[in-house]
XYZ file of C-alpha atoms in Angstrom:
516
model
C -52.620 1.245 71.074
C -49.239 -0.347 71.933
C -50.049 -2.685 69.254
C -49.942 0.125 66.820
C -46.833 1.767 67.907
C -44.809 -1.639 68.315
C -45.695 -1.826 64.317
C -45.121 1.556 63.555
C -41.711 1.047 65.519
C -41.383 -1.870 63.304
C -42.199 -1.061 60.240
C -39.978 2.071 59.780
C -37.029 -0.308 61.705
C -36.896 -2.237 58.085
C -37.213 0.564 56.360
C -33.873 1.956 57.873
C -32.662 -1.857 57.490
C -33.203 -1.762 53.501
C -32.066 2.322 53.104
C -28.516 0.806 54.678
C -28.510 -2.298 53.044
C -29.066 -0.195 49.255
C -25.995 2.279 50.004
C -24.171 -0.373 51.117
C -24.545 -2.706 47.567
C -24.218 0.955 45.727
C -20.662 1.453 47.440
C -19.885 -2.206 46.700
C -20.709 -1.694 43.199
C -18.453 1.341 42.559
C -15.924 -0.031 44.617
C -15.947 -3.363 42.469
C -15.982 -1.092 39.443
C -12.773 1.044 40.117
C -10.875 -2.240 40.879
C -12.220 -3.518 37.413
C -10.605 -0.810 36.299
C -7.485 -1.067 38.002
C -7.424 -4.660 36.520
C -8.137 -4.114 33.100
C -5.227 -1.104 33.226
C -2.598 -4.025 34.233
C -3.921 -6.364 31.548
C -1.384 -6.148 28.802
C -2.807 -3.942 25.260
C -3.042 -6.906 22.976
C -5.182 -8.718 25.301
C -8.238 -6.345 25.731
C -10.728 -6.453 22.803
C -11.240 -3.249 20.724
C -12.510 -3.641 17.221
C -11.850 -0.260 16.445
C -8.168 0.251 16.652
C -7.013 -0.321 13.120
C -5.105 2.596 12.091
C -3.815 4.728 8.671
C -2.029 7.596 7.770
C -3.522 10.733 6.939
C -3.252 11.735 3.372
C -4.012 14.520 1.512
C -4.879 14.504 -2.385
C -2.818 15.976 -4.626
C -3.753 19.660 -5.937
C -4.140 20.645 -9.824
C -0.805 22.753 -10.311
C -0.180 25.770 -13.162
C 3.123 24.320 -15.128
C 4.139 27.876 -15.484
C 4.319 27.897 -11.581
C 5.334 24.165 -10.621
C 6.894 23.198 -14.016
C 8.291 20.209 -12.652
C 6.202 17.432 -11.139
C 8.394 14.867 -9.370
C 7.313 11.308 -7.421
C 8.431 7.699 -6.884
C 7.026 4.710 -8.430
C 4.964 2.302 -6.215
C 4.607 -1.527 -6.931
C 2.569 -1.973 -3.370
C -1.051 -3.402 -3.928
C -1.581 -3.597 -0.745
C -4.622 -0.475 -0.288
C -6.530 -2.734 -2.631
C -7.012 -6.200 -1.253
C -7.727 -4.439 2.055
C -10.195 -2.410 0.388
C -11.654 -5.601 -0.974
C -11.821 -6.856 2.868
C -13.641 -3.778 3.790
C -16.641 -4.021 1.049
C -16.346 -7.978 1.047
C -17.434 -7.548 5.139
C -19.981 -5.087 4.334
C -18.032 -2.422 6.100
C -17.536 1.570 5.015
C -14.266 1.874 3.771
C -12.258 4.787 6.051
C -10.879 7.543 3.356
C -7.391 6.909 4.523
C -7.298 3.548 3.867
C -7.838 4.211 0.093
C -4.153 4.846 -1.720
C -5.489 5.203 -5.687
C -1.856 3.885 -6.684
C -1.766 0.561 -5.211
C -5.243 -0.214 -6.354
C -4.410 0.249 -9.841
C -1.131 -1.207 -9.933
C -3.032 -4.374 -8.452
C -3.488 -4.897 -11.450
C -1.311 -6.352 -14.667
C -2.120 -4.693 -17.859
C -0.529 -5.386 -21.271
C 2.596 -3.113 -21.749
C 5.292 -4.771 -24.119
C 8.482 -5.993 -22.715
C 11.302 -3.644 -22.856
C 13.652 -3.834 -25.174
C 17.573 -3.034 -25.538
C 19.466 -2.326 -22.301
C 16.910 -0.839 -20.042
C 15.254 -3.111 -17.530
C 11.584 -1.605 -18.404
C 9.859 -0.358 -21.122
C 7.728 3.057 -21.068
C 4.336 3.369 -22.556
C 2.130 6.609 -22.393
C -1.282 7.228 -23.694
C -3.523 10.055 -23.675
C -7.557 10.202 -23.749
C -10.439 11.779 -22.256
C -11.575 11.679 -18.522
C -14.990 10.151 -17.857
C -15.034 12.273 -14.562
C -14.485 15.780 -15.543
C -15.768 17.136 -19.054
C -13.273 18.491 -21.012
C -10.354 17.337 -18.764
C -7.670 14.804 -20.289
C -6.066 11.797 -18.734
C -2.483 10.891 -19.625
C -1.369 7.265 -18.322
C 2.090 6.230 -17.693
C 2.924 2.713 -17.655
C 6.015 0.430 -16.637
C 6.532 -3.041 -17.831
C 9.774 -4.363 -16.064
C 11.807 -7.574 -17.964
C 10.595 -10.496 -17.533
C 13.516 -13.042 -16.421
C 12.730 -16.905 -16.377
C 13.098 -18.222 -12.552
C 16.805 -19.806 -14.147
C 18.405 -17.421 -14.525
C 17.630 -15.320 -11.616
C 19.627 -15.140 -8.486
C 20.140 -16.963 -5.441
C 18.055 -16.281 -2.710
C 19.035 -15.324 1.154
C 15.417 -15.192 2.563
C 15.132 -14.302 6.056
C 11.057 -15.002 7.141
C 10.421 -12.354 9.739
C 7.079 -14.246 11.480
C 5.069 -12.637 14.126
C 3.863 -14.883 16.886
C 2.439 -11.842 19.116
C -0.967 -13.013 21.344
C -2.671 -10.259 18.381
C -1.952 -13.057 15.796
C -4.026 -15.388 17.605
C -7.129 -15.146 14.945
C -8.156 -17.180 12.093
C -7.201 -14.901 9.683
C -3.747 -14.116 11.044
C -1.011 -16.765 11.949
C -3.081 -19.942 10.481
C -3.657 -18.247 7.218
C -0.064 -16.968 7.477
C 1.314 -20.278 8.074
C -0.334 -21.458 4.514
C 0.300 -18.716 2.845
C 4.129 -19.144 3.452
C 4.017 -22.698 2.460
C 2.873 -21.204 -0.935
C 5.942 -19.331 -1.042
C 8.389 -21.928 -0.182
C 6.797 -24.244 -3.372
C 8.722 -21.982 -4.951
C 12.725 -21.993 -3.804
C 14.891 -23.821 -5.700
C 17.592 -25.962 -3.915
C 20.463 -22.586 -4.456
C 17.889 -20.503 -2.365
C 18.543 -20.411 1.037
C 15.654 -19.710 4.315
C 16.131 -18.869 8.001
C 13.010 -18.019 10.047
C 12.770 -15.212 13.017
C 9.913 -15.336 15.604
C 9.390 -12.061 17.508
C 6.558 -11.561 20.866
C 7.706 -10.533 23.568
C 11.290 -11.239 22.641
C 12.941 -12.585 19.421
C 14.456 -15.690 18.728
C 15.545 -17.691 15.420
C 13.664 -21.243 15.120
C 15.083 -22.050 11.451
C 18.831 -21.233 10.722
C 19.750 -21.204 7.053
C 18.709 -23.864 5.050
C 18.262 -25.114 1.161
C 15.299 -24.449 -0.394
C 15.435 -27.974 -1.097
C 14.373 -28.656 2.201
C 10.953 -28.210 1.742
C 9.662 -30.338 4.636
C 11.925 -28.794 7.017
C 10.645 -25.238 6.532
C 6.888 -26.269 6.276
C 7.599 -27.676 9.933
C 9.089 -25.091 10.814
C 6.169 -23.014 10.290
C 3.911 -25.275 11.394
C 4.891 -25.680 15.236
C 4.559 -21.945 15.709
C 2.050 -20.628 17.908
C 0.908 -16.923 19.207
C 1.523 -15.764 22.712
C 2.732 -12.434 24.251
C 3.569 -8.672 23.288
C 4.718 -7.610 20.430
C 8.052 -6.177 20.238
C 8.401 -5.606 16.475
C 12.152 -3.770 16.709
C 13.893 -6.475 18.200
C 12.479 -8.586 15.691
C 13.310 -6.459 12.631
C 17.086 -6.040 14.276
C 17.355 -9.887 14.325
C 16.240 -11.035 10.938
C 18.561 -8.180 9.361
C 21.383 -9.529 11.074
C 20.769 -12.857 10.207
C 21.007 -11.408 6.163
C 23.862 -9.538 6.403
C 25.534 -12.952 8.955
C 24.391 -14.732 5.174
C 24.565 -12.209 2.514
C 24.463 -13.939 -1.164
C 27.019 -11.386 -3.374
C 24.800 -10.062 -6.388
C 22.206 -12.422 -5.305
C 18.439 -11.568 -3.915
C 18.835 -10.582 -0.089
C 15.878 -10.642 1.270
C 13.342 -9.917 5.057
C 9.704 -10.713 4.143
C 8.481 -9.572 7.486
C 4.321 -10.991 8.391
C 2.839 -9.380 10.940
C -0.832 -7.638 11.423
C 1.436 -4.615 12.549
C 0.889 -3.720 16.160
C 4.244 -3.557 17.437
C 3.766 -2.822 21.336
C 7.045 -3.568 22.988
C 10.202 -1.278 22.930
C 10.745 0.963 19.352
C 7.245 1.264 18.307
C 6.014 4.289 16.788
C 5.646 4.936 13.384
C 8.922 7.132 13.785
C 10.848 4.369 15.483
C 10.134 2.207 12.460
C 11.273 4.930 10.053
C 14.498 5.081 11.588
C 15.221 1.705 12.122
C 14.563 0.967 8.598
C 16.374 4.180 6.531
C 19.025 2.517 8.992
C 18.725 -1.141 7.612
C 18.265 -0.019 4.008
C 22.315 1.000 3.825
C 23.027 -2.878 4.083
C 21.912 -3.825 0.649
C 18.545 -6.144 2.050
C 15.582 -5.586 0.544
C 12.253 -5.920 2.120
C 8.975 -7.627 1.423
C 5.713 -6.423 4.067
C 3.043 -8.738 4.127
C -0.247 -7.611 6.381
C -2.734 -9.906 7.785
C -5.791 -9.775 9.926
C -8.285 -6.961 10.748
C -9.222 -4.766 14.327
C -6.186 -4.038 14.861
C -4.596 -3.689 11.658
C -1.623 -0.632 11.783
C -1.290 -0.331 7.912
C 0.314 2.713 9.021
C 3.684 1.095 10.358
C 3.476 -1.216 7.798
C 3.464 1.285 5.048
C 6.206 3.253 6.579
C 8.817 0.055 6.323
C 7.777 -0.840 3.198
C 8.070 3.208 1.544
C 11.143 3.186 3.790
C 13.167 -0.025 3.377
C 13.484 -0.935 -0.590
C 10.410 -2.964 0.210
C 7.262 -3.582 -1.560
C 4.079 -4.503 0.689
C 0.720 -6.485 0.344
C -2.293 -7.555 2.237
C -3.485 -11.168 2.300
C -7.200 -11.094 2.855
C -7.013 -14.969 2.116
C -5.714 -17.914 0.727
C -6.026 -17.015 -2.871
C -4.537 -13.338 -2.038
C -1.774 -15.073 -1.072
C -1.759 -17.922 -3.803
C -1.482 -14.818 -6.688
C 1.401 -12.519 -4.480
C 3.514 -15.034 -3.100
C 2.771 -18.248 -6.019
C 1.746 -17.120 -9.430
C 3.960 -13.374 -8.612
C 6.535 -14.710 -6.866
C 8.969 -13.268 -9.391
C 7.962 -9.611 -9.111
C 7.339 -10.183 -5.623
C 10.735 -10.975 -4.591
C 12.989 -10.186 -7.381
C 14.248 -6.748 -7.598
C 15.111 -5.833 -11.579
C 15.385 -1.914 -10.893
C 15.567 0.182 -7.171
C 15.200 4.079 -6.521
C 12.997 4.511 -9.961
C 11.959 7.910 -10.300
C 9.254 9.924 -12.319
C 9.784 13.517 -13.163
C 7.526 15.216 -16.199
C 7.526 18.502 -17.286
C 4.158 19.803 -18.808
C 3.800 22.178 -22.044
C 2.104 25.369 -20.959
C 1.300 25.900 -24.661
C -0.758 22.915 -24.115
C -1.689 22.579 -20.564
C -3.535 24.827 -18.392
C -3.122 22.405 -15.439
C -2.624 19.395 -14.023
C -2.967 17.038 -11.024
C -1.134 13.294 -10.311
C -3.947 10.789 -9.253
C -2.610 8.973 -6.003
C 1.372 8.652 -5.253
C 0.655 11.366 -2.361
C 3.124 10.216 0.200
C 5.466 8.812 -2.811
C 6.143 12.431 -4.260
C 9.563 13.661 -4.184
C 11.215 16.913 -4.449
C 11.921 18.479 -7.934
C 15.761 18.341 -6.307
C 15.438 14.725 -5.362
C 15.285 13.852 -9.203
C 18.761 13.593 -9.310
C 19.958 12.716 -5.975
C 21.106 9.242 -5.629
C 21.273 9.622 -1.668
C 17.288 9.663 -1.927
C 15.312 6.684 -1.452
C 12.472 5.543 -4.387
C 10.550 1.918 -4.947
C 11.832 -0.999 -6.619
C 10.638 -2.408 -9.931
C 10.084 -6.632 -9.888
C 10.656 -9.066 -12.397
C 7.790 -8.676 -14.974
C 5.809 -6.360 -12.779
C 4.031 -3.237 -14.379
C 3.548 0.318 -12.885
C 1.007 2.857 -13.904
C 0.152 6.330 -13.430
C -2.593 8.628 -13.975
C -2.362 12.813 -14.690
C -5.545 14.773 -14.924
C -4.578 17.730 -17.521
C -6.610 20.589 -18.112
C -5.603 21.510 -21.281
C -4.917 25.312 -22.190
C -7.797 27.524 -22.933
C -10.127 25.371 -21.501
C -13.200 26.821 -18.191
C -12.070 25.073 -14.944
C -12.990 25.564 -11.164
C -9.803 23.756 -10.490
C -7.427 25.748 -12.357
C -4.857 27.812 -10.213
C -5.100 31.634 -10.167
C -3.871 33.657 -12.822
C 0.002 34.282 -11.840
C 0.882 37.708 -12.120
C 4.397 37.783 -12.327
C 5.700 34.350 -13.035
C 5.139 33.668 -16.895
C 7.604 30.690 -18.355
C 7.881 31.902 -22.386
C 8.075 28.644 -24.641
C 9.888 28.460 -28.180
C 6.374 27.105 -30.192
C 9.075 26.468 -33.253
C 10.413 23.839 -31.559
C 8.025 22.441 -28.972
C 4.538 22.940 -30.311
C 4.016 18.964 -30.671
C 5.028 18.118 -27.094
C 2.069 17.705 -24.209
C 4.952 16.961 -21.845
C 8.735 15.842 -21.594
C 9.044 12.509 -18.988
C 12.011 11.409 -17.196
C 13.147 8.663 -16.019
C 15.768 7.641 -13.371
C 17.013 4.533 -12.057
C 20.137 2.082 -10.277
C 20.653 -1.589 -11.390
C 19.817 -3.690 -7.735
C 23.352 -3.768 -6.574
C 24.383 -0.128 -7.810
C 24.706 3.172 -6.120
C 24.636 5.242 -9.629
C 21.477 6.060 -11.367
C 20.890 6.116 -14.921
C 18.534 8.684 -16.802
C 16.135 7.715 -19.691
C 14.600 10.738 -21.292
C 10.913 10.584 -23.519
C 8.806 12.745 -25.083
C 4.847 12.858 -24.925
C 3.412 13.863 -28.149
C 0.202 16.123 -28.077
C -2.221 13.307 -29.168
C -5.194 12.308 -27.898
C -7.947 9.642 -28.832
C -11.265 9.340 -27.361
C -12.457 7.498 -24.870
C -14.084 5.272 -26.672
C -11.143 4.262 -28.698
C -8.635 4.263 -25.953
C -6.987 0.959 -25.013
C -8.636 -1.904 -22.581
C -6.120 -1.276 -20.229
C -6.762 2.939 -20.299
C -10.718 2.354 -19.793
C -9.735 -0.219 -16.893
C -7.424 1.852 -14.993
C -9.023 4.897 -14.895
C -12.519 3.169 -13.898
C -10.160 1.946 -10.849
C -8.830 5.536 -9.879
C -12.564 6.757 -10.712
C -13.959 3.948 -7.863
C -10.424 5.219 -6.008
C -12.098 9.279 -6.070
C -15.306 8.116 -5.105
C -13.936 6.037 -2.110
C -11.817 9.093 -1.076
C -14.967 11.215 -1.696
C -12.707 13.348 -3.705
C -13.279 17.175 -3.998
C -11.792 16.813 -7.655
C -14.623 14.966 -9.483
C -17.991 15.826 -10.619
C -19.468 12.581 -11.295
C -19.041 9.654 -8.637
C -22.053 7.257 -10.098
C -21.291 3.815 -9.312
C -23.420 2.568 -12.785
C -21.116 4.602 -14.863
C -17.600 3.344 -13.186
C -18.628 0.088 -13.479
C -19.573 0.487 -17.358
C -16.434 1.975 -18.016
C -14.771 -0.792 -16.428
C -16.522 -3.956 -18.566
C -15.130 -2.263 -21.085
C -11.890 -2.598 -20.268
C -12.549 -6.714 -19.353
C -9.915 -7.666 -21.652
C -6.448 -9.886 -20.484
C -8.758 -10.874 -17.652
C -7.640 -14.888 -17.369
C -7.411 -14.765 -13.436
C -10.433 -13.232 -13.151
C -9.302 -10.163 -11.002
C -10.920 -7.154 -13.759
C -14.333 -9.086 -13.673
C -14.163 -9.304 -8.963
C -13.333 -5.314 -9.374
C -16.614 -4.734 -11.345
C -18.578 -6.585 -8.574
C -16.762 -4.891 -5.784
C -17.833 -1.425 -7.535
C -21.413 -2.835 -7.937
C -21.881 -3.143 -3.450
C -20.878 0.390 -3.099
C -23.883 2.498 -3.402
């Protein structure tokens, strides 16, 4: 019997033993886990690993309008490609492509299409061309397209280039500072011994590790870039505040003046919201410096900022997914790149209600400007490159015709047009301007004659660019199209193949062939 209760005693003895033993590794365990988290909240942002953080700005796509109610429809040109390469990434990785990320502008002005050079005084010609859309029956598409002069490397300016480079622990990957280190070199292949480069690093403080020197120096720059190496917080203002300092310290007098900031965009340190950037740059646009944005990398990629200093800072902007991105930007387009022919260009077209029911600008939704703006030098519009082109895309409804997307009937407001005079005329396009060094604008006025030609018969470069805004709606899952069928986008575009020597038209049809 004492037997029995010695193991009975025992027995529940360990059982007590292993009860205590449990709460105590249970304490332990949260205990270990708040100071984990303590930890990780002292850990500075750019080293903790979140592949989710890229980030975009909204945007909202442009409504059809009644010209008897918004007569005027007013917007900035946009030479950016960047929206496209990055949707390239996207589909190339097998990856949804987010909504925001899709700006219909910048993927078709990715492309070059075959506008004749301008002729006369004017540093661009204008070409317009109306057909059918494949999208919406019975709805019209009228393209406008830029072709700026194209001025041989001689006779183009000297260059004050100020490399803005950051070296931020976030640039660590593959596809960030390496690949940004050869795409620069691509870029300096191209200076000419009058050309001058200075080079700005910025992490957790900036510093200058090139002061000017000749683009002759070829070997000196290349070194330059190759010795640096990422480390540390991002603090993007001081950077910008350096390398614009350095330009004005070396301005070249009617010559190309120049930041060509590289970055993936996730400024961390000091001013650096997307507000903080918009300020600092409206600020640094008043000292006659242009601006070229190139993005790299992928997790944390803030397009956002990046679009902001670029819209912001007579600056043009571009992704480089890879080497070739950044053979064709910063090599083969080095001329529209970095040469400005024509700043603050502005669009403003007035549609014939005779002839148009409605109508809706594809894309350009944070470039639009206010009717007002037209003629107000003070307000800030993009810059036109040596031999780039610019297009544009209008969906018209033309008068008379059954639309869910035309505006209500206005009641009061009526606009009365003489027909004597103005019965040819779909629309009457403006155009406005300043010469790169100029504070005065100068107007060109066109008229758009009521023609139309079917689809069919419309040029290679109509059929190409509107299968690009068509993959552009379906990407955006746009409200305004009743046909989204991948087949019939990428039909439309082989048959606008033509002027395809690089090869870009023909990736673009297999790109729209992985998206279901």
């Amino acid at each position: 019997m004492k037997n029995k209760t010695f193991y009975l005693l025992a027995f529940l003895f360990l059982v007590l033993a292993s009860c205590k033993k449990q709460d105590a590794a249970a304490y332990e365990t949260v205990d270990s886990t708040a100071v984990a988290a303590d930890v990780i909240d002292e850990i500075p942002e750019e080293n903790i690993s979140d592949p989710n953080t890229e980030s975009y700005a909204g945007l909202e796509e442009n409504p059809f309008e009644s010209p008897q109610k918004s007569p005027l429809s007013t917007f900035s040109i946009d030479v950016d490609n960047a929206s496209y390469t990055n949707i390239r990434r996207f589909i190339n990785e097998g990856q949804k492509v987010p909504k925001d990320a899709v700006r219909i502008e910048e993927m078709m002005n990715f492309f070059k299409y075959k506008y004749p050079q301008p002729e006369g005084q004017n540093p661009f010609s204008i070409n317009t061309e109306v057909s059918e859309s494949p999208w919406n029956k019975n709805s019209l598409l009228l393209k406008i397209g830029l072709q700026g002069k194209n001025i041989p490397m001689t006779n183009l300016p000297a260059s004050n280039l100020v490399f803005l480079i950051d070296v931020s622990g976030s640039m660590n990957d593959s596809n960030k500072l390496p690949l940004l280190k050869e795409s620069m070199k691509i870029l300096v292949n191209e200076l000419r011994s009058k050309d001058k480069v200075s080079i700005v690093v910025y992490a957790g403080s900036a510093g200058v590790v090139l002061e000017p020197t000749s683009g002759d120096n070829k070997d000196e720059i290349m070194d330059a870039f190759d010795k640096l190496s990422a480390g540390g917080s991002t603090a993007g203002g001081e950077g910008i505040e350096l390398a614009y300092k350095l330009a004005q310290e070396n301005f070249i007098k009617e010559g190309n003046n120049r930041v060509v900031i590289a970055t993936d965009g996730d400024f961390n340190v000091g001013a650096s919201t997307d507000q903080d950037m918009e300020q600092l740059i409206e600020e640094k646009r008043k000292s006659g410096v242009f601006l070229t944005v190139l993005g790299f990398g992928m997790g944390n990629y803030k397009d956002s900022k990046m679009e902001i200093l670029a819209d912001k800072g007579n600056g043009n902007y571009a992704y480089i997914d890879n080497i070739q991105e950044a053979n064709r930007f910063l090599g083969k387009e080095f001329k529209g790149s970095m040469f400005a022919i024509a700043k603050d260009v502005k669009i403003q077209i007035e549609f014939n209600p005779k002839h148009v029911q409605a109508y809706r600008l594809i894309g350009y939704e944070n470039r639009k400007l206010n009717d007002e703006d037209f003629k107000n030098d003070a307000v800030d519009a993009g810059e036109l490159g040596s031999g780039h082109t610019v297009t544009a895309l209008y969906e018209i409804i033309p008068a008379g015709v059954e639309s869910d997307y035309v505006p209500s009937d206005l009641k009061y407001t009526k606009v009365k047009t003489n027909e004597s005079n103005y019965s040819d005329e779909l629309a009457t396009i403006k155009f406005r301007y300043k010469k790169p060094d100029g504070d005065k604008s100068i107007e060109i006025v066109n008229t758009i004659a009521n023609r139309k030609v079917s689809l069919d018969r419309s040029s290679a470069d109509f059929k190409f660019t509107t299968a690009v805004a068509w993959f552009g709606l379906k990407l955006r899952d746009s409200k305004y199209i009743t046909n989204s069928n991948s087949d019939d986008i990428k039909k439309l575009a082989k048959s606008g193949l033509a002027y395809d020597d690089e090869g870009y038209r023909a990736e673009f049809v297999r790109l729209v062939d992985a998206v279901n």
